[in-house]
Short mmCIF file of C-alpha atoms in Angstrom, two decimals:
data_model
loop_
_atom_site.label_atom_id
_atom_site.label_comp_id
_atom_site.label_asym_id
_atom_site.label_seq_id
_atom_site.Cartn_x
_atom_site.Cartn_y
_atom_site.Cartn_z
CA MET F 15 29.47 5.42 -4.34
CA PHE F 16 32.17 4.57 -2.10
CA VAL F 17 33.40 6.57 0.90
CA ARG F 18 36.36 5.86 3.09
CA PHE F 19 37.48 7.58 6.35
CA TYR F 20 41.28 7.69 7.15
CA SER F 21 42.79 8.75 10.24
CA ASP F 22 46.28 8.60 12.04
CA LEU F 23 47.13 8.55 15.72
CA GLY F 24 48.60 12.22 16.05
CA ILE F 25 45.87 14.63 16.00
CA THR F 26 42.16 14.12 17.33
CA LYS F 27 39.49 16.37 16.16
CA PRO F 28 35.51 16.26 16.95
CA GLY F 29 34.76 14.33 13.62
CA TRP F 30 32.43 14.46 10.84
CA SER F 31 29.11 13.33 9.54
CA ALA F 32 27.48 12.83 6.14
CA THR F 33 23.78 12.21 4.63
CA TYR F 34 22.99 10.45 1.26
CA VAL F 35 20.10 10.26 -0.43
CA THR F 36 19.14 7.78 -3.05
CA ASN F 37 16.71 8.09 -5.92
CA THR F 38 15.20 4.97 -7.05
CA SER F 39 12.06 4.72 -9.23
CA THR F 40 8.82 4.34 -8.02
CA TYR F 41 6.72 1.47 -9.63
CA CYS F 42 3.42 1.55 -7.75
CA GLY F 43 1.83 3.85 -5.31
CA GLY F 44 -1.72 4.61 -3.81
CA THR F 45 -4.50 2.21 -3.84
CA THR F 46 -5.57 0.40 -7.02
CA SER F 47 -9.23 -1.05 -7.22
CA LEU F 48 -9.50 -4.49 -8.90
CA THR F 49 -12.92 -5.41 -9.84
CA ALA F 50 -12.52 -8.11 -12.45
CA PRO F 51 -13.58 -11.71 -11.17
CA SER F 52 -9.71 -12.70 -11.60
CA GLY F 53 -6.75 -10.94 -12.66
CA THR F 54 -2.87 -10.52 -11.97
CA PHE F 55 -0.89 -7.72 -10.20
CA SER F 56 2.60 -7.26 -8.87
CA ASP F 57 4.83 -4.53 -7.23
CA GLY F 58 5.30 -2.99 -10.86
CA SER F 59 8.93 -3.31 -11.31
CA GLY F 60 9.41 -5.89 -13.91
CA ALA F 61 12.81 -7.12 -14.50
CA ASN F 62 13.95 -4.36 -12.19
CA GLN F 63 14.25 -4.23 -8.47
CA TYR F 64 11.32 -2.57 -6.66
CA GLY F 65 11.79 1.10 -5.35
CA ASN F 66 12.73 2.14 -1.90
CA ASN F 67 9.88 3.64 0.48
CA SER F 68 7.29 1.76 -1.57
CA GLU F 69 3.78 2.06 -0.18
CA CYS F 70 1.32 0.46 -2.40
CA SER F 71 -2.24 -1.47 -1.97
CA TRP F 72 -4.73 -3.03 -3.96
CA HIS F 73 -8.37 -3.44 -3.13
CA ILE F 74 -9.89 -6.53 -4.56
CA HIS F 75 -13.63 -6.45 -4.75
CA PRO F 76 -15.40 -8.35 -7.83
CA PRO F 77 -19.04 -7.63 -8.00
CA ASP F 78 -20.92 -10.46 -6.06
CA ALA F 79 -17.73 -12.15 -4.94
CA GLN F 80 -18.29 -14.74 -2.29
CA SER F 81 -14.39 -15.32 -1.51
CA ILE F 82 -11.15 -14.30 -3.23
CA THR F 83 -8.06 -16.57 -3.38
CA LEU F 84 -4.83 -14.79 -3.70
CA SER F 85 -1.56 -16.77 -5.19
CA PHE F 86 2.00 -15.55 -5.74
CA SER F 87 3.87 -16.57 -8.88
CA ALA F 88 7.07 -14.90 -7.96
CA PHE F 89 8.33 -13.64 -4.45
CA ASP F 90 11.55 -11.76 -3.62
CA THR F 91 11.69 -9.04 -0.84
CA GLU F 92 14.10 -8.05 1.77
CA ALA F 93 13.54 -10.25 4.39
CA ASP F 94 12.02 -8.76 7.61
CA TYR F 95 12.24 -5.33 6.14
CA ASP F 96 10.03 -5.29 2.87
CA GLY F 97 7.02 -7.46 2.12
CA VAL F 98 3.22 -7.90 1.34
CA VAL F 99 0.38 -7.75 3.85
CA VAL F 100 -3.08 -9.46 3.02
CA TYR F 101 -6.23 -8.38 5.01
CA ASP F 102 -9.54 -10.24 4.98
CA GLY F 103 -11.56 -7.23 4.28
CA ALA F 104 -11.73 -3.63 2.33
CA ASP F 105 -8.74 -1.88 3.84
CA ASN F 106 -5.56 -2.34 6.36
CA THR F 107 -7.94 -2.36 9.62
CA ALA F 108 -9.46 -5.64 8.38
CA SER F 109 -8.47 -9.23 10.04
CA LEU F 110 -4.95 -10.30 9.03
CA LEU F 111 -4.86 -13.05 6.25
CA GLY F 112 -1.16 -13.06 6.03
CA GLN F 113 2.28 -11.12 6.21
CA PHE F 114 4.92 -12.37 3.86
CA THR F 115 8.58 -11.36 3.44
CA GLY F 116 11.89 -13.07 2.14
CA THR F 117 12.08 -15.21 -0.90
CA ALA F 118 9.98 -18.21 -0.38
CA ILE F 119 6.65 -18.18 -2.34
CA PRO F 120 4.10 -18.02 0.17
CA SER F 121 1.07 -20.63 0.11
CA PRO F 122 -2.41 -19.06 -1.27
CA VAL F 123 -4.50 -17.25 1.08
CA THR F 124 -8.57 -17.09 0.72
CA SER F 125 -10.91 -14.15 1.93
CA THR F 126 -13.98 -15.03 3.99
CA GLY F 127 -16.01 -12.47 1.98
CA GLY F 128 -15.98 -10.36 -1.27
CA ASP F 129 -13.17 -8.31 -0.25
CA MET F 130 -9.39 -8.63 0.02
CA TYR F 131 -6.71 -5.74 0.73
CA VAL F 132 -3.23 -6.10 -0.15
CA GLU F 133 -0.28 -3.90 0.63
CA PHE F 134 3.18 -3.72 -0.16
CA LEU F 135 5.55 -1.91 1.91
CA SER F 136 9.45 -1.26 1.34
CA ASP F 137 12.37 0.63 3.66
CA GLN F 138 14.90 3.12 2.50
CA ALA F 139 17.59 0.93 2.01
CA VAL F 140 17.81 -2.63 0.36
CA ARG F 141 15.93 -3.66 -2.51
CA ALA F 142 15.11 -7.07 -4.23
CA GLY F 143 13.43 -8.38 -7.31
CA GLY F 144 9.75 -8.11 -6.35
CA TRP F 145 6.67 -10.10 -6.49
CA ALA F 146 3.72 -10.95 -8.72
CA ALA F 147 0.41 -12.41 -7.88
CA GLU F 148 -2.86 -13.72 -9.21
CA TYR F 149 -6.25 -13.73 -7.74
CA SER F 150 -9.43 -15.56 -8.60
CA SER F 151 -12.89 -15.07 -6.99
CA ILE F 152 -15.90 -17.25 -6.53
CA THR F 153 -19.06 -15.19 -7.26
CA THR F 154 -22.56 -15.83 -7.11
CA GLY F 155 -23.43 -14.64 -10.64
CA ILE F 156 -26.81 -13.38 -9.16
CA GLY F 157 -26.80 -9.68 -8.70
CA GLU F 158 -30.27 -9.98 -6.78
CA ILE F 159 -31.47 -12.80 -4.52
CA LEU F 160 -35.03 -13.39 -5.33
CA PRO F 161 -37.43 -14.62 -2.40
CA SER F 162 -37.96 -18.33 -2.80
CA SER F 163 -41.72 -17.91 -3.40
CA SER F 164 -41.23 -15.72 -6.23
CA PHE F 165 -39.87 -18.71 -8.84
CA VAL F 166 -40.37 -22.34 -9.51
CA ILE F 167 -37.92 -24.87 -10.31
CA HIS F 168 -39.32 -28.05 -12.26
CA PRO F 169 -39.25 -31.03 -12.53
CA ASN F 170 -38.20 -31.58 -8.88
CA PRO F 171 -36.45 -33.93 -8.29
CA ASN F 172 -34.55 -33.67 -11.83
CA ASN F 173 -31.96 -35.48 -13.85
CA GLY F 174 -29.58 -32.43 -13.95
CA ARG F 175 -31.61 -30.45 -16.41
CA PHE F 176 -34.33 -28.14 -14.94
CA THR F 177 -36.40 -25.04 -15.86
CA ILE F 178 -36.58 -21.81 -13.69
CA GLN F 179 -39.83 -19.99 -13.87
CA ILE F 180 -40.35 -16.58 -12.71
CA PRO F 181 -43.87 -15.72 -12.57
CA ASN F 182 -43.33 -11.91 -12.27
CA LEU F 183 -41.64 -12.08 -16.01
CA GLY F 184 -45.01 -13.04 -17.49
CA GLY F 185 -44.53 -16.62 -17.27
CA GLN F 186 -41.46 -16.69 -19.44
CA ASP F 187 -38.94 -19.25 -18.65
CA VAL F 188 -35.45 -18.17 -17.69
#
């Protein structure tokens, strides 16, 4: 759409005003929960430009995760107006890990615990190609930590091969 205003120097009037509304697709919205130990996600626009007024978030919280690392594989947002914010916790009240905007692919960020919260926010005007990210986590792999007196590791010292015996399981080796 193109609007042009013409005027001459002869007669003056109070003027005029106009408003317009654009309709763009919404590719993401709300909060998505990601619980796999690793995965990928994006603004959702694919080969299109992301939508105006996007407010999307992802809560990454794999079971038994000790930390989560987020890496971007593509990044193209309107500099200083649209971008991705990463928090070190379960929501946007947690400590800030990074705030990213523009076209440079950000460096990876790592959480200090088992939760990471990612927000994507865009304004009402200019759009760009969007972004894609992948995450991985370091997990304990053990859902319940047993007191040290409830199991035996032998031989100790060992050569890299050892047996863990848990007496509460009837003496079965695990």
